[in-house]
PDB file of N, CA, C and O in Angstrom:
ATOM      1  N   MET A   1    -175.614 -47.058-157.810  1.00 68.00           N
ATOM      2  CA  MET A   1    -176.605 -46.553-156.870  1.00 68.00           C
ATOM      3  C   MET A   1    -176.889 -47.646-155.836  1.00 68.00           C
ATOM      4  O   MET A   1    -177.063 -48.809-156.173  1.00 68.00           O
ATOM      5  N   SER A   2    -176.968 -47.271-154.581  1.00 83.00           N
ATOM      6  CA  SER A   2    -177.270 -48.227-153.520  1.00 83.00           C
ATOM      7  C   SER A   2    -178.749 -48.571-153.507  1.00 83.00           C
ATOM      8  O   SER A   2    -179.592 -47.741-153.801  1.00 83.00           O
ATOM      9  N   ARG A   3    -179.034 -49.806-153.153  1.00 92.00           N
ATOM     10  CA  ARG A   3    -180.420 -50.281-153.115  1.00 92.00           C
ATOM     11  C   ARG A   3    -180.872 -50.447-151.670  1.00 92.00           C
ATOM     12  O   ARG A   3    -180.133 -50.957-150.822  1.00 92.00           O
ATOM     13  N   VAL A   4    -182.111 -50.032-151.405  1.00 92.00           N
ATOM     14  CA  VAL A   4    -182.730 -50.184-150.095  1.00 92.00           C
ATOM     15  C   VAL A   4    -184.032 -50.945-150.299  1.00 92.00           C
ATOM     16  O   VAL A   4    -184.871 -50.543-151.097  1.00 92.00           O
ATOM     17  N   ASP A   5    -184.191 -52.063-149.598  1.00 94.00           N
ATOM     18  CA  ASP A   5    -185.451 -52.815-149.637  1.00 94.00           C
ATOM     19  C   ASP A   5    -186.302 -52.355-148.457  1.00 94.00           C
ATOM     20  O   ASP A   5    -185.904 -52.517-147.303  1.00 94.00           O
ATOM     21  N   VAL A   6    -187.457 -51.778-148.747  1.00 93.00           N
ATOM     22  CA  VAL A   6    -188.374 -51.340-147.704  1.00 93.00           C
ATOM     23  C   VAL A   6    -189.332 -52.504-147.439  1.00 93.00           C
ATOM     24  O   VAL A   6    -190.138 -52.863-148.291  1.00 93.00           O
ATOM     25  N   LEU A   7    -189.200 -53.116-146.273  1.00 89.00           N
ATOM     26  CA  LEU A   7    -190.017 -54.266-145.906  1.00 89.00           C
ATOM     27  C   LEU A   7    -190.982 -53.855-144.798  1.00 89.00           C
ATOM     28  O   LEU A   7    -190.571 -53.604-143.668  1.00 89.00           O
ATOM     29  N   PRO A   8    -192.272 -53.788-145.101  1.00 84.00           N
ATOM     30  CA  PRO A   8    -193.242 -53.373-144.100  1.00 84.00           C
ATOM     31  C   PRO A   8    -193.296 -54.338-142.915  1.00 84.00           C
ATOM     32  O   PRO A   8    -193.158 -55.551-143.078  1.00 84.00           O
ATOM     33  N   PHE A   9    -193.476 -53.790-141.730  1.00 80.00           N
ATOM     34  CA  PHE A   9    -193.651 -54.576-140.516  1.00 80.00           C
ATOM     35  C   PHE A   9    -194.946 -55.369-140.622  1.00 80.00           C
ATOM     36  O   PHE A   9    -195.963 -54.878-141.075  1.00 80.00           O
ATOM     37  N   HIS A  10    -194.907 -56.614-140.209  1.00 75.00           N
ATOM     38  CA  HIS A  10    -196.118 -57.433-140.158  1.00 75.00           C
ATOM     39  C   HIS A  10    -196.114 -58.223-138.859  1.00 75.00           C
ATOM     40  O   HIS A  10    -195.109 -58.299-138.163  1.00 75.00           O
ATOM     41  N   LYS A  11    -197.237 -58.825-138.530  1.00 72.00           N
ATOM     42  CA  LYS A  11    -197.379 -59.516-137.249  1.00 72.00           C
ATOM     43  C   LYS A  11    -197.449 -61.033-137.391  1.00 72.00           C
ATOM     44  O   LYS A  11    -197.953 -61.712-136.516  1.00 72.00           O
ATOM     45  N   LEU A  12    -196.911 -61.595-138.466  1.00 73.00           N
ATOM     46  CA  LEU A  12    -197.011 -63.029-138.683  1.00 73.00           C
ATOM     47  C   LEU A  12    -196.327 -63.843-137.588  1.00 73.00           C
ATOM     48  O   LEU A  12    -196.772 -64.925-137.256  1.00 73.00           O
ATOM     49  N   GLY A  13    -195.262 -63.352-137.004  1.00 68.00           N
ATOM     50  CA  GLY A  13    -194.547 -64.098-135.975  1.00 68.00           C
ATOM     51  C   GLY A  13    -194.953 -63.757-134.558  1.00 68.00           C
ATOM     52  O   GLY A  13    -194.363 -64.259-133.601  1.00 68.00           O
ATOM     53  N   GLU A  14    -195.960 -62.938-134.386  1.00 68.00           N
ATOM     54  CA  GLU A  14    -196.345 -62.492-133.052  1.00 68.00           C
ATOM     55  C   GLU A  14    -196.749 -63.649-132.144  1.00 68.00           C
ATOM     56  O   GLU A  14    -196.404 -63.671-130.966  1.00 68.00           O
ATOM     57  N   ALA A  15    -197.453 -64.644-132.662  1.00 69.00           N
ATOM     58  CA  ALA A  15    -197.903 -65.766-131.829  1.00 69.00           C
ATOM     59  C   ALA A  15    -196.716 -66.531-131.240  1.00 69.00           C
ATOM     60  O   ALA A  15    -196.763 -66.974-130.091  1.00 69.00           O
ATOM     61  N   LYS A  16    -195.635 -66.656-132.004  1.00 66.00           N
ATOM     62  CA  LYS A  16    -194.444 -67.356-131.509  1.00 66.00           C
ATOM     63  C   LYS A  16    -193.796 -66.594-130.367  1.00 66.00           C
ATOM     64  O   LYS A  16    -193.156 -67.180-129.504  1.00 66.00           O
ATOM     65  N   ARG A  17    -193.937 -65.301-130.388  1.00 62.00           N
ATOM     66  CA  ARG A  17    -193.270 -64.458-129.393  1.00 62.00           C
ATOM     67  C   ARG A  17    -194.078 -64.275-128.117  1.00 62.00           C
ATOM     68  O   ARG A  17    -193.697 -63.504-127.257  1.00 62.00           O
ATOM     69  N   GLN A  18    -195.187 -64.961-127.967  1.00 64.00           N
ATOM     70  CA  GLN A  18    -195.992 -64.792-126.759  1.00 64.00           C
ATOM     71  C   GLN A  18    -195.514 -65.684-125.616  1.00 64.00           C
ATOM     72  O   GLN A  18    -196.057 -65.633-124.528  1.00 64.00           O
ATOM     73  N   ALA A  19    -194.491 -66.487-125.856  1.00 64.00           N
ATOM     74  CA  ALA A  19    -193.901 -67.282-124.788  1.00 64.00           C
ATOM     75  C   ALA A  19    -193.196 -66.337-123.813  1.00 64.00           C
ATOM     76  O   ALA A  19    -192.622 -65.338-124.225  1.00 64.00           O
ATOM     77  N   PRO A  20    -193.231 -66.622-122.517  1.00 67.00           N
ATOM     78  CA  PRO A  20    -192.615 -65.713-121.533  1.00 67.00           C
ATOM     79  C   PRO A  20    -191.136 -65.435-121.787  1.00 67.00           C
ATOM     80  O   PRO A  20    -190.658 -64.349-121.501  1.00 67.00           O
ATOM     81  N   ALA A  21    -190.416 -66.396-122.335  1.00 69.00           N
ATOM     82  CA  ALA A  21    -188.977 -66.195-122.549  1.00 69.00           C
ATOM     83  C   ALA A  21    -188.681 -65.317-123.761  1.00 69.00           C
ATOM     84  O   ALA A  21    -187.561 -64.870-123.938  1.00 69.00           O
ATOM     85  N   LEU A  22    -189.681 -65.079-124.615  1.00 69.00           N
ATOM     86  CA  LEU A  22    -189.469 -64.289-125.820  1.00 69.00           C
ATOM     87  C   LEU A  22    -190.440 -63.114-125.861  1.00 69.00           C
ATOM     88  O   LEU A  22    -191.452 -63.155-126.541  1.00 69.00           O
ATOM     89  N   PRO A  23    -190.159 -62.051-125.138  1.00 72.00           N
ATOM     90  CA  PRO A  23    -191.084 -60.920-125.131  1.00 72.00           C
ATOM     91  C   PRO A  23    -191.199 -60.271-126.510  1.00 72.00           C
ATOM     92  O   PRO A  23    -190.203 -60.112-127.215  1.00 72.00           O
ATOM     93  N   PHE A  24    -192.402 -59.936-126.876  1.00 72.00           N
ATOM     94  CA  PHE A  24    -192.660 -59.282-128.162  1.00 72.00           C
ATOM     95  C   PHE A  24    -192.851 -57.801-127.888  1.00 72.00           C
ATOM     96  O   PHE A  24    -193.931 -57.342-127.544  1.00 72.00           O
ATOM     97  N   THR A  25    -191.773 -57.042-128.018  1.00 76.00           N
ATOM     98  CA  THR A  25    -191.794 -55.631-127.628  1.00 76.00           C
ATOM     99  C   THR A  25    -192.567 -54.752-128.608  1.00 76.00           C
ATOM    100  O   THR A  25    -192.842 -53.598-128.296  1.00 76.00           O
ATOM    101  N   LEU A  26    -192.916 -55.283-129.772  1.00 76.00           N
ATOM    102  CA  LEU A  26    -193.660 -54.495-130.755  1.00 76.00           C
ATOM    103  C   LEU A  26    -195.160 -54.779-130.710  1.00 76.00           C
ATOM    104  O   LEU A  26    -195.895 -54.401-131.620  1.00 76.00           O
ATOM    105  N   HIS A  27    -195.621 -55.431-129.631  1.00 75.00           N
ATOM    106  CA  HIS A  27    -197.047 -55.702-129.496  1.00 75.00           C
ATOM    107  C   HIS A  27    -197.830 -54.387-129.565  1.00 75.00           C
ATOM    108  O   HIS A  27    -197.477 -53.403-128.942  1.00 75.00           O
ATOM    109  N   GLY A  28    -198.864 -54.372-130.353  1.00 80.00           N
ATOM    110  CA  GLY A  28    -199.675 -53.172-130.492  1.00 80.00           C
ATOM    111  C   GLY A  28    -199.206 -52.235-131.594  1.00 80.00           C
ATOM    112  O   GLY A  28    -199.843 -51.222-131.852  1.00 80.00           O
ATOM    113  N   THR A  29    -198.084 -52.556-132.235  1.00 83.00           N
ATOM    114  CA  THR A  29    -197.594 -51.732-133.331  1.00 83.00           C
ATOM    115  C   THR A  29    -198.406 -52.038-134.580  1.00 83.00           C
ATOM    116  O   THR A  29    -198.481 -53.197-134.991  1.00 83.00           O
ATOM    117  N   PRO A  30    -199.041 -51.045-135.174  1.00 87.00           N
ATOM    118  CA  PRO A  30    -199.853 -51.322-136.369  1.00 87.00           C
ATOM    119  C   PRO A  30    -198.985 -51.553-137.601  1.00 87.00           C
ATOM    120  O   PRO A  30    -197.872 -51.032-137.708  1.00 87.00           O
ATOM    121  N   SER A  31    -199.480 -52.376-138.518  1.00 86.00           N
ATOM    122  CA  SER A  31    -198.807 -52.558-139.797  1.00 86.00           C
ATOM    123  C   SER A  31    -199.012 -51.294-140.618  1.00 86.00           C
ATOM    124  O   SER A  31    -200.060 -50.657-140.530  1.00 86.00           O
ATOM    125  N   PRO A  32    -198.021 -50.910-141.416  1.00 90.00           N
ATOM    126  CA  PRO A  32    -198.165 -49.674-142.194  1.00 90.00           C
ATOM    127  C   PRO A  32    -199.161 -49.840-143.337  1.00 90.00           C
ATOM    128  O   PRO A  32    -199.341 -50.933-143.876  1.00 90.00           O
ATOM    129  N   THR A  33    -199.775 -48.747-143.702  1.00 92.00           N
ATOM    130  CA  THR A  33    -200.671 -48.747-144.859  1.00 92.00           C
ATOM    131  C   THR A  33    -199.811 -48.732-146.121  1.00 92.00           C
ATOM    132  O   THR A  33    -198.629 -48.370-146.074  1.00 92.00           O
ATOM    133  N   PRO A  34    -200.375 -49.115-147.254  1.00 93.00           N
ATOM    134  CA  PRO A  34    -199.613 -49.021-148.507  1.00 93.00           C
ATOM    135  C   PRO A  34    -199.091 -47.607-148.766  1.00 93.00           C
ATOM    136  O   PRO A  34    -197.983 -47.436-149.288  1.00 93.00           O
ATOM    137  N   GLU A  35    -199.855 -46.608-148.371  1.00 96.00           N
ATOM    138  CA  GLU A  35    -199.438 -45.216-148.556  1.00 96.00           C
ATOM    139  C   GLU A  35    -198.212 -44.890-147.703  1.00 96.00           C
ATOM    140  O   GLU A  35    -197.312 -44.163-148.132  1.00 96.00           O
ATOM    141  N   GLN A  36    -198.155 -45.422-146.495  1.00 95.00           N
ATOM    142  CA  GLN A  36    -197.015 -45.185-145.622  1.00 95.00           C
ATOM    143  C   GLN A  36    -195.750 -45.869-146.163  1.00 95.00           C
ATOM    144  O   GLN A  36    -194.657 -45.320-146.067  1.00 95.00           O
ATOM    145  N   VAL A  37    -195.915 -47.057-146.724  1.00 94.00           N
ATOM    146  CA  VAL A  37    -194.775 -47.761-147.318  1.00 94.00           C
ATOM    147  C   VAL A  37    -194.239 -46.970-148.515  1.00 94.00           C
ATOM    148  O   VAL A  37    -193.031 -46.782-148.669  1.00 94.00           O
ATOM    149  N   THR A  38    -195.150 -46.469-149.338  1.00 95.00           N
ATOM    150  CA  THR A  38    -194.746 -45.651-150.488  1.00 95.00           C
ATOM    151  C   THR A  38    -194.023 -44.399-150.018  1.00 95.00           C
ATOM    152  O   THR A  38    -192.991 -44.016-150.583  1.00 95.00           O
ATOM    153  N   ALA A  39    -194.530 -43.765-148.974  1.00 97.00           N
ATOM    154  CA  ALA A  39    -193.887 -42.560-148.442  1.00 97.00           C
ATOM    155  C   ALA A  39    -192.483 -42.868-147.937  1.00 97.00           C
ATOM    156  O   ALA A  39    -191.555 -42.073-148.148  1.00 97.00           O
ATOM    157  N   ALA A  40    -192.298 -44.001-147.287  1.00 95.00           N
ATOM    158  CA  ALA A  40    -190.970 -44.385-146.796  1.00 95.00           C
ATOM    159  C   ALA A  40    -190.008 -44.579-147.967  1.00 95.00           C
ATOM    160  O   ALA A  40    -188.859 -44.125-147.923  1.00 95.00           O
ATOM    161  N   ARG A  41    -190.480 -45.229-149.026  1.00 95.00           N
ATOM    162  CA  ARG A  41    -189.634 -45.419-150.205  1.00 95.00           C
ATOM    163  C   ARG A  41    -189.241 -44.074-150.812  1.00 95.00           C
ATOM    164  O   ARG A  41    -188.102 -43.884-151.243  1.00 95.00           O
ATOM    165  N   GLU A  42    -190.175 -43.143-150.835  1.00 96.00           N
ATOM    166  CA  GLU A  42    -189.897 -41.823-151.406  1.00 96.00           C
ATOM    167  C   GLU A  42    -188.846 -41.068-150.611  1.00 96.00           C
ATOM    168  O   GLU A  42    -188.065 -40.307-151.184  1.00 96.00           O
ATOM    169  N   VAL A  43    -188.799 -41.265-149.303  1.00 96.00           N
ATOM    170  CA  VAL A  43    -187.756 -40.619-148.478  1.00 96.00           C
ATOM    171  C   VAL A  43    -186.385 -41.103-148.916  1.00 96.00           C
ATOM    172  O   VAL A  43    -185.458 -40.304-149.113  1.00 96.00           O
ATOM    173  N   PHE A  44    -186.242 -42.419-149.101  1.00 94.00           N
ATOM    174  CA  PHE A  44    -184.953 -42.952-149.557  1.00 94.00           C
ATOM    175  C   PHE A  44    -184.620 -42.472-150.962  1.00 94.00           C
ATOM    176  O   PHE A  44    -183.478 -42.108-151.251  1.00 94.00           O
ATOM    177  N   ARG A  45    -185.609 -42.463-151.840  1.00 95.00           N
ATOM    178  CA  ARG A  45    -185.383 -42.008-153.225  1.00 95.00           C
ATOM    179  C   ARG A  45    -184.961 -40.543-153.266  1.00 95.00           C
ATOM    180  O   ARG A  45    -184.140 -40.152-154.092  1.00 95.00           O
ATOM    181  N   ALA A  46    -185.531 -39.738-152.370  1.00 95.00           N
ATOM    182  CA  ALA A  46    -185.175 -38.320-152.317  1.00 95.00           C
ATOM    183  C   ALA A  46    -183.697 -38.120-151.948  1.00 95.00           C
ATOM    184  O   ALA A  46    -183.128 -37.069-152.240  1.00 95.00           O
ATOM    185  N   HIS A  47    -183.117 -39.138-151.336  1.00 94.00           N
ATOM    186  CA  HIS A  47    -181.696 -39.082-150.956  1.00 94.00           C
ATOM    187  C   HIS A  47    -180.823 -39.847-151.951  1.00 94.00           C
ATOM    188  O   HIS A  47    -179.675 -40.183-151.651  1.00 94.00           O
ATOM    189  N   GLY A  48    -181.374 -40.130-153.124  1.00 92.00           N
ATOM    190  CA  GLY A  48    -180.591 -40.739-154.188  1.00 92.00           C
ATOM    191  C   GLY A  48    -180.422 -42.243-154.111  1.00 92.00           C
ATOM    192  O   GLY A  48    -179.555 -42.802-154.784  1.00 92.00           O
ATOM    193  N   LEU A  49    -181.239 -42.910-153.304  1.00 94.00           N
ATOM    194  CA  LEU A  49    -181.134 -44.354-153.177  1.00 94.00           C
ATOM    195  C   LEU A  49    -182.215 -45.030-154.009  1.00 94.00           C
ATOM    196  O   LEU A  49    -183.297 -44.497-154.218  1.00 94.00           O
ATOM    197  N   ASN A  50    -181.916 -46.235-154.465  1.00 95.00           N
ATOM    198  CA  ASN A  50    -182.880 -47.037-155.220  1.00 95.00           C
ATOM    199  C   ASN A  50    -183.718 -47.821-154.211  1.00 95.00           C
ATOM    200  O   ASN A  50    -183.289 -48.851-153.710  1.00 95.00           O
ATOM    201  N   ALA A  51    -184.892 -47.338-153.898  1.00 94.00           N
ATOM    202  CA  ALA A  51    -185.760 -47.985-152.901  1.00 94.00           C
ATOM    203  C   ALA A  51    -186.800 -48.843-153.614  1.00 94.00           C
ATOM    204  O   ALA A  51    -187.499 -48.381-154.500  1.00 94.00           O
ATOM    205  N   VAL A  52    -186.858 -50.103-153.181  1.00 92.00           N
ATOM    206  CA  VAL A  52    -187.837 -51.035-153.746  1.00 92.00           C
ATOM    207  C   VAL A  52    -188.666 -51.640-152.647  1.00 92.00           C
ATOM    208  O   VAL A  52    -188.332 -51.623-151.503  1.00 92.00           O
TER     209      VAL A  52
END
């Protein structure tokens, strides 16, 4: 069975990306709730993948 690692988006590196040469195109993107992460894992599991 194939494994899929679901890694939630976070903003830890956002400060580094505020330099003009490194645009942060995901500015304003909210981090997912635990429920949303679980739902994403369930989508992969529904397709027969081992989502962790």
